[in-house]
XYZ file of C-alpha atoms in Angstrom:
778
model
C 0.000 0.000 0.000
C 1.942 3.015 -1.271
C 0.265 6.234 -0.161
C 0.861 9.607 -1.766
C 1.162 12.003 1.141
C 0.011 15.583 0.753
C 0.986 17.747 3.782
C -1.580 20.375 2.764
C -4.414 17.964 3.599
C -5.802 17.013 6.985
C -4.122 13.601 7.115
C -0.909 13.452 9.139
C 1.945 11.596 7.397
C 4.160 9.129 9.218
C 7.188 9.087 6.915
C 9.703 6.870 8.738
C 10.622 3.712 6.811
C 10.402 1.446 9.846
C 10.163 -1.678 7.696
C 13.748 -1.049 6.607
C 15.378 0.299 9.767
C 13.838 0.130 13.240
C 14.932 2.377 16.091
C 15.665 0.405 19.283
C 17.132 3.056 21.602
C 17.921 6.758 21.556
C 20.049 9.041 23.697
C 19.191 12.730 23.993
C 21.751 15.314 25.116
C 20.089 18.730 25.275
C 20.455 22.302 26.502
C 17.336 24.352 27.271
C 17.638 28.104 26.773
C 14.676 30.261 27.746
C 16.159 33.473 26.378
C 16.106 32.224 22.782
C 13.325 29.671 23.372
C 15.465 26.995 21.784
C 16.434 23.473 22.789
C 19.767 22.524 21.254
C 21.835 19.386 21.311
C 22.026 15.946 19.790
C 20.257 12.625 19.571
C 22.074 9.335 19.024
C 19.882 6.655 17.444
C 20.570 2.917 17.624
C 18.954 0.754 14.919
C 18.247 -2.785 13.860
C 17.170 -3.710 10.360
C 13.405 -3.749 9.964
C 11.087 -6.648 9.256
C 11.183 -6.313 5.454
C 14.953 -6.713 5.424
C 15.128 -9.965 7.401
C 15.128 -13.152 5.423
C 12.347 -15.538 6.310
C 13.548 -18.651 8.097
C 17.008 -17.286 8.822
C 18.434 -15.603 11.852
C 21.653 -13.933 12.781
C 23.569 -16.027 15.216
C 24.199 -14.083 18.357
C 27.668 -13.985 19.764
C 28.295 -15.544 23.119
C 27.732 -12.959 25.843
C 30.083 -13.880 28.674
C 28.879 -12.633 32.022
C 31.088 -9.799 33.080
C 32.545 -9.894 36.541
C 32.469 -6.117 36.584
C 29.937 -4.419 38.817
C 28.486 -1.379 37.122
C 28.775 1.057 39.981
C 28.580 4.058 37.687
C 25.081 5.374 37.152
C 24.680 4.533 33.483
C 22.382 7.443 32.798
C 24.724 10.174 34.010
C 26.156 11.147 30.661
C 27.893 14.224 31.993
C 30.303 12.143 34.087
C 31.694 10.187 31.135
C 34.643 11.832 29.357
C 33.817 13.045 25.874
C 36.523 11.917 23.485
C 34.842 13.267 20.372
C 36.266 16.631 19.426
C 33.545 17.074 16.817
C 30.659 16.226 19.123
C 27.943 18.717 18.384
C 26.271 19.125 21.758
C 27.955 22.078 23.383
C 28.486 22.067 27.131
C 29.219 25.773 27.357
C 27.603 29.014 26.310
C 24.185 27.905 27.492
C 22.614 31.344 27.173
C 24.228 32.437 23.940
C 22.447 30.539 21.184
C 22.683 31.828 17.660
C 19.783 31.413 15.295
C 21.205 28.419 13.419
C 24.146 27.031 15.315
C 26.882 28.218 17.611
C 30.058 28.972 15.724
C 28.762 27.306 12.558
C 27.949 28.756 9.198
C 24.248 28.951 8.393
C 23.814 26.411 5.613
C 20.069 26.762 5.326
C 18.493 27.236 1.935
C 15.643 29.603 1.205
C 13.160 26.965 2.415
C 14.833 26.649 5.797
C 16.327 23.225 5.065
C 19.795 22.381 6.340
C 22.425 19.959 5.168
C 26.054 19.017 5.662
C 28.481 21.032 3.577
C 29.533 17.846 1.809
C 26.067 17.595 0.334
C 26.607 20.113 -2.385
C 24.110 18.665 -4.813
C 21.436 17.810 -2.270
C 19.038 14.897 -2.152
C 15.587 15.215 -3.609
C 12.626 14.733 -1.285
C 11.590 11.629 -3.181
C 9.267 9.117 -1.594
C 11.463 6.368 -3.046
C 14.390 4.853 -1.175
C 16.908 5.765 -3.848
C 17.987 8.822 -5.786
C 19.214 7.764 -9.215
C 18.675 11.122 -10.912
C 20.849 13.203 -8.591
C 23.576 10.739 -7.770
C 23.625 8.045 -10.402
C 23.258 5.453 -7.679
C 20.632 3.674 -5.639
C 21.824 4.584 -2.188
C 19.539 3.566 0.638
C 17.706 6.425 2.338
C 16.949 6.329 6.048
C 13.765 8.374 6.505
C 12.913 9.843 9.901
C 9.872 11.841 10.999
C 10.931 15.436 11.522
C 9.478 18.937 11.240
C 10.169 22.418 12.599
C 13.785 21.470 13.372
C 17.073 23.051 12.310
C 19.298 20.035 11.581
C 22.990 20.980 11.718
C 24.914 17.779 11.185
C 24.429 14.023 10.850
C 27.285 11.602 11.445
C 28.033 7.954 11.986
C 29.135 7.105 15.521
C 32.323 5.082 15.995
C 31.024 2.680 18.631
C 34.116 0.518 18.100
C 36.193 3.239 19.802
C 34.480 2.680 23.169
C 36.835 1.071 25.719
C 35.792 -2.485 26.595
C 33.376 -2.756 23.681
C 35.251 -5.847 22.412
C 32.923 -8.030 24.501
C 30.195 -7.247 21.960
C 32.167 -8.533 18.962
C 32.715 -12.031 17.681
C 36.372 -11.171 17.269
C 38.348 -8.842 19.513
C 40.652 -7.998 16.601
C 39.877 -4.596 15.053
C 40.938 -4.194 11.416
C 41.487 -0.999 9.485
C 39.407 -1.783 6.403
C 36.515 0.679 6.182
C 34.058 -1.996 5.057
C 35.124 -4.387 7.800
C 35.005 -1.599 10.380
C 31.518 -0.710 9.261
C 30.404 -4.307 9.676
C 32.111 -4.445 13.067
C 30.293 -1.327 14.278
C 26.973 -2.724 13.115
C 27.747 -6.023 14.816
C 28.473 -4.176 18.085
C 25.158 -2.309 17.943
C 23.278 -5.505 17.136
C 24.777 -7.299 20.111
C 24.115 -4.297 22.350
C 20.444 -3.840 21.452
C 19.735 -7.572 21.797
C 21.173 -8.003 25.301
C 18.805 -9.947 27.592
C 16.611 -7.962 29.954
C 18.496 -8.981 33.090
C 21.553 -7.097 31.789
C 19.738 -3.778 31.390
C 22.177 -1.851 33.629
C 25.144 -2.991 31.580
C 23.240 -2.206 28.398
C 22.393 1.289 29.599
C 26.013 1.918 30.582
C 27.298 1.004 27.123
C 24.549 2.982 25.394
C 25.861 5.961 27.333
C 29.464 5.235 26.334
C 28.547 4.736 22.696
C 26.558 7.965 22.617
C 29.714 9.809 23.689
C 31.949 8.077 21.124
C 33.555 10.164 18.362
C 32.023 10.536 14.942
C 33.560 8.596 12.062
C 32.205 10.374 9.030
C 29.442 12.801 8.197
C 26.344 11.507 6.439
C 24.446 13.294 3.691
C 20.975 14.502 4.566
C 18.102 16.700 3.534
C 14.977 17.898 5.268
C 11.471 18.317 3.898
C 8.224 19.419 5.500
C 7.700 16.178 7.361
C 10.921 14.201 7.167
C 14.687 13.986 7.497
C 16.331 11.775 4.859
C 19.827 10.422 5.479
C 22.151 8.450 3.235
C 25.702 7.172 3.142
C 27.335 7.175 -0.284
C 27.720 3.663 -1.659
C 25.409 1.989 0.858
C 22.653 0.304 -1.137
C 20.820 -1.844 1.406
C 19.622 -1.266 4.985
C 21.757 -4.122 6.327
C 24.929 -2.158 5.546
C 23.662 1.212 6.743
C 25.227 2.556 9.984
C 23.319 1.315 13.019
C 24.403 4.203 15.272
C 24.060 7.792 14.058
C 24.263 11.161 15.786
C 22.068 14.066 14.702
C 22.925 17.570 15.887
C 19.995 19.946 15.732
C 18.089 22.859 17.244
C 14.391 23.305 17.820
C 12.616 26.396 16.561
C 10.652 28.707 18.874
C 7.561 28.123 16.746
C 8.013 24.340 16.787
C 4.692 22.581 17.269
C 5.867 19.845 19.644
C 6.757 22.126 22.542
C 5.092 25.114 24.175
C 7.132 28.018 25.545
C 5.069 30.039 27.988
C 4.899 31.253 31.587
C 3.381 29.436 34.512
C 0.666 30.751 36.823
C 3.347 32.505 38.911
C 4.730 34.327 35.868
C 7.906 32.222 35.568
C 9.094 30.913 32.151
C 8.560 27.249 31.338
C 8.420 24.838 28.416
C 6.595 21.538 28.021
C 5.642 19.021 25.361
C 2.059 19.521 24.334
C 0.984 16.124 23.030
C -0.181 17.623 19.743
C -0.868 15.483 16.654
C 2.750 16.162 15.705
C 3.898 14.458 18.902
C 7.683 14.764 19.282
C 8.920 15.166 15.717
C 9.469 18.908 16.326
C 11.441 18.079 19.486
C 13.800 15.486 18.018
C 14.086 13.467 14.780
C 12.489 10.081 15.375
C 10.355 7.280 14.053
C 6.748 8.208 14.850
C 4.898 5.018 13.780
C 3.833 3.148 16.944
C 5.677 0.021 15.799
C 8.989 1.788 16.514
C 9.086 0.699 20.148
C 12.311 1.857 21.755
C 13.967 2.616 25.058
C 15.652 5.923 25.775
C 17.780 8.010 28.065
C 18.255 11.753 28.242
C 20.500 14.378 29.752
C 18.985 17.854 29.906
C 20.813 20.959 31.112
C 19.052 24.088 32.339
C 19.833 27.142 34.406
C 19.695 27.177 38.199
C 16.175 27.373 39.558
C 14.610 25.241 36.831
C 13.330 21.737 37.466
C 13.420 19.183 34.634
C 10.637 16.587 34.735
C 10.544 13.806 32.196
C 9.317 10.369 31.296
C 11.807 8.310 33.267
C 12.001 5.353 35.614
C 14.326 7.216 37.953
C 13.573 10.278 40.066
C 16.438 12.354 38.731
C 18.442 14.564 41.056
C 20.116 17.697 39.609
C 23.895 17.691 39.207
C 25.712 21.029 39.126
C 28.049 21.202 36.135
C 29.222 24.758 36.576
C 27.974 27.903 38.193
C 24.392 28.510 37.147
C 23.963 25.256 35.166
C 22.457 21.974 36.363
C 22.096 18.646 34.589
C 19.192 16.190 34.891
C 19.413 12.563 33.734
C 16.564 10.123 33.053
C 16.220 6.682 31.479
C 13.501 4.214 30.425
C 13.972 0.445 29.975
C 10.453 -0.401 28.780
C 10.228 -0.093 24.957
C 7.546 2.391 23.940
C 6.735 4.592 20.926
C 8.669 7.867 20.649
C 5.361 9.742 20.893
C 5.138 8.852 24.597
C 8.288 10.810 25.520
C 7.455 13.882 27.619
C 9.444 16.743 29.104
C 8.546 19.779 31.200
C 11.072 22.373 32.355
C 10.044 25.160 34.702
C 10.389 26.669 38.148
C 8.181 23.985 39.624
C 7.812 23.507 43.377
C 7.548 20.010 44.795
C 4.436 19.828 46.962
C 5.118 17.838 50.122
C 3.172 16.805 53.169
C 3.782 18.720 56.350
C 3.340 15.559 58.369
C 3.453 11.858 57.642
C 0.408 11.483 59.874
C -1.839 12.438 56.982
C -0.642 9.629 54.708
C -3.709 7.924 53.269
C -4.245 4.383 52.056
C -0.666 3.620 51.158
C -1.016 -0.019 52.136
C -4.767 -0.397 52.504
C -6.554 -2.781 50.164
C -9.645 -1.411 48.436
C -12.572 -3.776 48.107
C -14.450 -3.976 44.830
C -18.129 -4.660 44.101
C -17.000 -7.499 41.813
C -14.758 -10.473 42.550
C -11.152 -9.480 43.173
C -8.444 -10.379 40.693
C -6.219 -13.391 40.938
C -3.010 -11.421 40.499
C -0.692 -14.303 39.809
C 2.448 -13.730 37.804
C 2.149 -14.070 34.052
C 2.266 -17.742 33.160
C 4.615 -18.745 30.356
C 6.368 -15.391 30.199
C 5.324 -12.129 28.575
C 4.546 -11.509 24.918
C 6.221 -8.105 24.636
C 9.719 -7.097 23.545
C 12.330 -8.271 25.996
C 12.732 -5.786 28.832
C 12.617 -5.682 32.642
C 8.938 -6.317 33.408
C 7.024 -5.297 36.528
C 4.339 -7.877 35.736
C 6.918 -10.593 36.479
C 8.049 -8.901 39.699
C 6.305 -10.175 42.869
C 7.129 -6.945 44.718
C 5.503 -4.820 42.025
C 2.476 -7.090 41.789
C 1.647 -6.556 45.462
C 2.301 -2.784 45.462
C -1.045 -0.905 45.502
C 0.518 2.580 45.629
C 3.673 3.414 43.705
C 6.011 6.239 44.818
C 4.666 9.588 43.636
C 5.438 13.301 43.732
C 3.457 16.455 42.961
C 4.904 19.554 41.269
C 3.192 22.890 40.651
C 3.829 26.621 40.302
C 4.416 28.316 43.631
C 1.019 30.025 43.698
C -0.829 26.676 43.462
C 1.257 24.817 46.039
C -1.243 25.053 48.907
C -4.221 24.097 46.756
C -2.371 21.046 45.427
C -1.367 20.054 48.951
C -4.989 20.267 50.052
C -6.439 18.257 47.173
C -3.889 16.123 45.326
C -1.797 14.675 48.115
C -4.769 12.764 49.510
C -6.308 11.864 46.177
C -3.299 10.298 44.458
C -2.820 7.308 46.797
C -6.571 6.680 46.835
C -6.760 6.643 43.038
C -3.598 4.555 42.623
C -4.857 1.996 45.117
C -8.242 1.808 43.379
C -6.559 1.296 40.006
C -4.413 -1.506 41.412
C -7.460 -3.172 42.963
C -9.158 -3.103 39.557
C -6.371 -4.051 37.118
C -3.455 -5.292 39.195
C 0.226 -4.466 38.734
C 1.043 -0.816 38.014
C 2.924 -0.845 34.692
C 5.288 1.924 35.843
C 7.406 2.114 38.972
C 6.761 5.726 39.955
C 4.631 8.775 39.129
C 5.098 12.531 38.973
C 2.023 14.778 38.722
C 2.550 18.295 37.338
C 0.065 21.172 37.225
C 0.779 22.685 33.821
C 0.198 26.319 32.699
C -3.269 27.645 31.947
C -2.761 27.461 28.159
C -2.583 23.662 28.282
C -5.237 22.530 25.806
C -6.621 19.579 27.752
C -7.669 18.658 31.281
C -4.835 16.173 31.490
C -2.273 14.076 29.643
C -0.594 10.842 30.677
C 2.921 9.800 29.735
C 5.214 7.141 31.190
C 5.954 8.052 34.826
C 4.381 11.524 34.582
C 0.889 13.055 34.369
C 0.095 16.619 33.310
C -3.015 18.069 34.968
C -4.762 21.300 34.053
C -5.308 23.844 36.806
C -8.965 23.716 35.734
C -9.520 20.515 37.707
C -8.371 21.982 41.030
C -11.324 24.332 41.760
C -13.671 21.411 41.095
C -12.784 19.836 44.412
C -12.040 16.195 44.984
C -14.658 14.883 42.536
C -13.509 16.656 39.367
C -9.841 16.358 40.261
C -10.232 12.749 41.380
C -12.083 11.564 38.286
C -9.582 13.261 35.990
C -6.696 11.795 37.930
C -8.300 8.365 37.623
C -8.646 8.895 33.867
C -4.945 9.680 33.454
C -3.883 6.834 35.763
C -5.949 4.461 33.597
C -3.778 5.431 30.631
C -0.845 3.675 32.307
C -2.553 0.455 31.215
C -4.520 1.562 28.157
C -2.582 4.001 25.994
C 0.906 3.357 27.372
C 1.491 -0.230 28.533
C -1.027 -1.322 25.890
C -0.999 0.917 22.836
C -2.927 1.126 19.580
C -1.042 -0.275 16.588
C -2.879 2.253 14.421
C -3.258 5.795 15.812
C -6.680 6.179 14.209
C -8.005 3.759 16.832
C -7.803 6.318 19.626
C -10.786 4.767 21.342
C -8.503 1.952 22.554
C -6.789 4.545 24.716
C -9.453 7.170 25.420
C -12.515 4.946 25.534
C -10.930 2.606 28.056
C -9.611 5.504 30.174
C -13.047 7.177 30.237
C -14.702 3.902 31.165
C -12.165 3.075 33.880
C -12.184 6.528 35.461
C -15.685 5.810 36.770
C -14.663 2.374 38.031
C -11.524 3.653 39.761
C -13.300 6.639 41.297
C -16.176 4.519 42.606
C -13.627 2.228 44.277
C -11.707 5.192 45.705
C -14.938 6.650 47.164
C -15.732 3.725 49.434
C -17.559 5.983 51.849
C -20.306 6.585 49.277
C -23.318 4.232 49.556
C -23.710 1.942 46.550
C -27.072 3.410 45.486
C -25.669 6.958 45.527
C -22.631 5.896 43.547
C -24.883 4.260 40.976
C -27.107 7.356 40.790
C -24.055 9.519 40.162
C -22.862 7.173 37.418
C -26.283 7.233 35.776
C -26.338 11.028 35.885
C -22.812 11.153 34.458
C -23.863 8.755 31.689
C -26.760 11.086 30.841
C -24.437 14.111 30.674
C -22.027 12.178 28.452
C -24.910 11.062 26.279
C -26.001 14.660 25.773
C -22.431 15.696 24.942
C -22.175 12.904 22.379
C -25.573 13.772 20.905
C -24.573 17.425 20.538
C -21.235 16.488 19.007
C -22.840 14.131 16.500
C -25.272 16.868 15.473
C -22.559 19.481 15.010
C -19.564 17.670 13.505
C -18.573 16.065 10.231
C -19.780 12.483 9.924
C -16.359 11.143 8.970
C -14.914 12.459 12.253
C -17.467 10.428 14.244
C -16.121 7.055 13.097
C -13.899 5.216 15.575
C -12.208 3.116 12.863
C -11.964 5.583 9.957
C -9.677 3.235 7.985
C -12.017 0.284 8.631
C -10.611 -2.941 7.124
C -7.353 -1.140 6.244
C -6.654 -0.286 9.873
C -3.091 -1.196 10.768
C -1.854 -1.384 7.181
C 1.258 0.501 6.092
C 3.215 0.953 2.897
C 6.033 -1.408 1.959
C 8.503 0.926 3.680
C 6.389 1.222 6.827
C 5.073 4.720 6.063
C 1.395 5.506 6.601
C -1.015 8.326 7.327
C -3.103 9.256 10.340
C -6.497 9.972 8.841
C -7.729 13.458 9.863
C -4.665 13.763 12.117
C -4.120 17.437 11.279
C -7.722 18.588 11.686
C -7.555 21.148 14.485
C -11.166 20.619 15.579
C -10.601 16.874 15.993
C -8.420 17.541 19.043
C -11.445 18.897 20.911
C -13.881 16.195 19.888
C -14.998 13.677 22.509
C -16.377 11.004 20.198
C -13.543 8.526 20.798
C -13.894 9.022 24.540
C -17.664 8.802 24.640
C -18.542 6.134 22.086
C -15.645 4.011 23.320
C -16.822 4.372 26.910
C -20.409 3.496 26.036
C -19.281 0.432 24.070
C -17.303 -0.907 27.040
C -20.091 -0.025 29.452
C -22.526 -1.924 27.256
C -20.244 -4.971 27.118
C -19.759 -4.944 30.903
C -23.511 -4.806 31.541
C -24.269 -7.516 29.016
C -21.581 -9.887 30.257
C -21.856 -8.982 33.915
C -19.392 -6.727 35.715
C -17.655 -9.496 37.656
C -17.065 -11.585 34.521
C -16.089 -8.534 32.492
C -13.430 -7.251 34.907
C -12.005 -10.733 35.405
C -11.565 -10.851 31.644
C -10.111 -7.337 31.538
C -7.406 -8.270 34.039
C -6.610 -11.346 31.961
C -6.381 -9.170 28.847
C -3.933 -6.779 30.570
C -1.815 -9.706 31.711
C -1.592 -11.005 28.142
C -1.119 -7.823 26.140
C 0.890 -5.457 28.382
C 3.896 -4.039 26.583
C 2.310 -4.624 23.172
C 0.406 -2.797 20.431
C -3.100 -3.942 19.565
C -5.979 -3.386 17.169
C -9.668 -3.428 18.101
C -10.108 -7.010 16.972
C -7.412 -8.228 19.381
C -9.579 -7.121 22.291
C -12.889 -8.214 20.797
C -11.796 -11.657 19.588
C -10.250 -12.485 22.965
C -13.401 -11.280 24.733
C -15.688 -13.507 22.674
C -13.341 -16.483 22.901
C -13.051 -16.091 26.660
C -16.823 -15.715 27.089
C -18.187 -17.868 24.219
C -21.803 -17.787 25.430
C -22.078 -14.215 24.125
C -21.950 -15.474 20.547
C -25.286 -17.162 21.121
C -26.831 -13.770 21.846
C -25.764 -12.252 18.554
C -22.635 -10.537 19.837
C -19.827 -10.772 17.283
C -16.800 -8.773 16.201
C -18.561 -7.943 12.948
C -21.698 -6.651 14.689
C -19.619 -4.510 17.064
C -17.714 -3.061 14.128
C -20.951 -2.285 12.321
C -22.842 -0.810 15.295
C -20.066 0.950 17.186
C -16.737 1.392 15.407
C -17.209 1.698 11.644
C -20.193 4.025 11.410
C -20.966 7.619 12.291
C -23.773 8.839 14.509
C -25.214 7.347 17.696
C -24.935 3.531 17.897
C -28.386 1.902 17.873
C -27.820 -0.077 21.104
C -26.948 3.188 22.847
C -30.164 4.884 21.725
C -32.170 2.221 23.515
C -30.102 2.309 26.704
C -30.095 6.112 26.990
C -33.853 6.234 27.636
C -33.389 4.687 31.081
C -30.920 7.363 32.252
C -33.496 10.130 31.986
C -35.647 8.327 34.551
C -33.002 8.481 37.292
C -33.791 10.499 40.427
C -30.883 12.934 40.077
C -31.522 13.409 36.364
C -35.185 14.254 36.959
C -34.269 16.582 39.818
C -31.779 18.481 37.662
C -34.189 18.705 34.730
C -36.985 20.106 36.948
C -34.897 22.957 38.401
C -35.407 26.471 37.094
C -32.672 28.953 36.297
C -32.095 30.573 39.676
C -28.906 31.161 41.598
C -30.057 29.104 44.601
C -31.037 26.217 42.398
C -27.778 26.450 40.521
C -26.017 26.144 43.863
C -27.880 22.892 44.521
C -26.921 21.706 41.057
C -23.288 22.513 41.797
C -23.470 20.347 44.899
C -25.173 17.506 43.052
C -22.569 17.466 40.322
C -19.630 18.099 42.673
C -18.826 21.520 41.215
C -18.081 20.160 37.732
C -20.576 22.720 36.517
C -18.232 25.713 36.452
C -18.205 25.202 32.735
C -21.915 24.423 32.689
C -22.631 27.583 34.700
C -20.878 29.645 32.035
C -22.867 27.866 29.324
C -26.104 28.738 31.099
C -24.997 32.343 31.571
C -24.426 32.579 27.826
C -27.604 30.703 26.918
C -29.826 32.921 29.067
C -27.823 36.118 28.343
C -27.311 36.595 32.067
C -25.165 39.755 31.886
C -24.266 39.682 35.592
C -22.389 36.419 34.936
C -20.265 37.656 32.006
C -17.330 38.402 34.299
C -17.324 34.727 35.316
C -17.226 33.752 31.638
C -14.319 36.108 30.996
C -12.407 34.712 33.970
C -13.099 31.151 32.853
C -11.845 31.786 29.311
C -8.547 33.111 30.681
C -7.916 30.702 33.548
C -9.423 27.523 32.097
C -8.269 27.465 28.492
C -8.382 23.680 28.490
C -12.184 23.819 28.761
C -12.905 27.221 27.266
C -12.790 26.488 23.537
C -16.401 25.323 23.491
C -17.559 28.522 25.208
C -16.354 30.675 22.317
C -18.738 28.776 20.066
C -21.598 29.347 22.527
C -20.841 33.078 22.636
C -20.941 33.346 18.856
C -23.909 31.110 18.062
C -26.487 33.339 19.805
C -25.578 36.234 17.480
C -25.773 38.609 20.430
C -23.610 41.696 19.968
C -22.467 41.898 23.599
C -21.578 38.223 23.723
C -19.661 38.375 20.460
C -17.800 41.430 21.715
C -16.929 39.481 24.863
C -15.649 36.571 22.769
C -13.399 38.824 20.669
C -12.106 40.622 23.767
C -11.204 37.374 25.554
C -9.589 35.857 22.472
C -7.470 38.958 21.849
C -6.152 38.769 25.428
C -5.440 35.028 25.392
C -4.453 34.332 21.784
C -0.683 34.665 22.206
C -0.725 32.243 25.129
C -3.111 29.704 23.597
C -2.187 26.338 22.187
C -1.891 26.615 18.383
C -4.713 24.169 17.657
C -7.002 25.890 20.158
C -6.249 29.295 18.645
C -6.964 27.997 15.146
C -10.320 26.510 16.116
C -11.407 29.627 18.022
C -10.301 31.907 15.179
C -12.491 29.931 12.780
C -15.427 30.453 15.141
C -14.881 34.202 15.491
C -13.802 35.335 12.034
């Protein structure tokens, strides 16, 4: 399936040729400069040949890996403590606050389109979709294609991993020859042996990744950049097998890059964070964006004194002072995951701590569930994921209901976070463990991000971003959102979608599980009240889905837009994310809501006890892997075969829920019962009065701040316009919809208010949010 990719359309291209070369590990070495709003440094990528380049029925014999008697006392992830022997290494350790526009001390080699290349590449490489360039070079050199945009690439070079002391243990022969071809094969052999080390040698592996990343370069590689990709070649190399397996790319981000947001926090201090946009991390570092490129990583990030660097990492990094005014932070990850899951946030964050250990809540308590508790035995027969240290095989992790966690926030929100989050996190973690078992990750940081964050939350390995908008909502709003993001540790991270268009696998499961987790965390609530609240919440979600279906394009309402082609890629591994660049899609809830209602329907039909027993079994089988919808559905029907007798099949679920637009027919029938609930009838009967709105606030646990503003706009309640204005500034994650409400009434005062608020907030807003709001207003 060869797809012609047009960047001007709404589909997002994934250009990396992962079928030819597959990234297995990367090492980032970066400097963050707030004055220029640039992140500069290098990334070293370690590759194996991809699936299309491996001969069927054959395998490369692995060299014998003698157990080393050495004890790796050195922290493998502390790159700054390993001597740099490469005089041409491109990540500068000095001049942190003196970035030039396109490279420190280097000539600007950019062309009029902003593309950069090595000086040796005088003739350039065309941005062909083919893996050769006969016209320009008279040869068929192999092209390594990486996903990349909004980056200033300065240099690409092969890394001489053979120069690392002690690396001989990773070669079949300790004798190093001088022949360039033999040396190239030797370097590739070293990388192959390194990336295929068994999981129990992860510390040794990490140490040598660090050493190799600091090795000198051994020849620059030709490259060119296009809108969406970075193409790299080595003259004379025709096939992926002979292409260098370790390359270093020196680059700089651009202030306008769409993967990171430079802004100020709620205390007015500068900060930068990854925004989780459709572009993911390709404007932060060159990478392979297709989910199949599961890799491990490590990173060293330097920033000025006073800044805290938080990142996806298994370790709680401690800052190391390199020189006066500059600190270094080092993180690593040993669980292979897509590059899109990497997250970083740098700011003047304050760690929120308890004043007394006496207030510690539910660290070791076991939460009881309304359904039968899991049999959390270790995975039988081993795991099905890529080899890596696995918490699901660790008895200590299996019995750990609450993992170590920290909370970070701007100074001005410290007290509010201490009051709300410090109690909620252990409750929610314990409830999640009681429901699904082993936490996939060993620790958790929670960060309150700036007000321009375009969502209520975002989960990444070892770190959760929360919007400040959830804090005024009290324990209910904050707790349910926290539960949603914690659920992503299982669905979205430990278990990912093999095709990004199937977002419901992540968001539908997280929306469904947030209710389950929160109900378990709120044990003090009587069962009938908890059920009433869930019914009321289902009704509110139903109304949101109904409104969205009535006011959005039909093709954006489909949960499997590629239908039977879901999961397919081109011969090279390239593909597209259908509608991935549509700005309005970011704010749609259809994948959350329809996915949630599908799972809710399955649970009710099968029975909650049976359903959650199955769900735990599914997690045990598929953790650490990528799935498609049918993987979940086929296992469900095979595990509970009696459902087939009632007309439940994968095909019927596709037809009713995943492959069509609009409201699923089974949901239309179920929704009628929610309107009959006591709370729903009480809310419907209330009139628009301030006292009654207060009662509504109590009933819905203050989640109606947004709803209050909607009612103010709907009823043109001028006395409440100041609340709307405040909401649009402080709660940008939820405010996009309000701009539409202000404009749809065609009221002059409301439209003036919308324009006034947008003018004040536009420079701080997320780019996608600003685009959607601008389309509403102009």
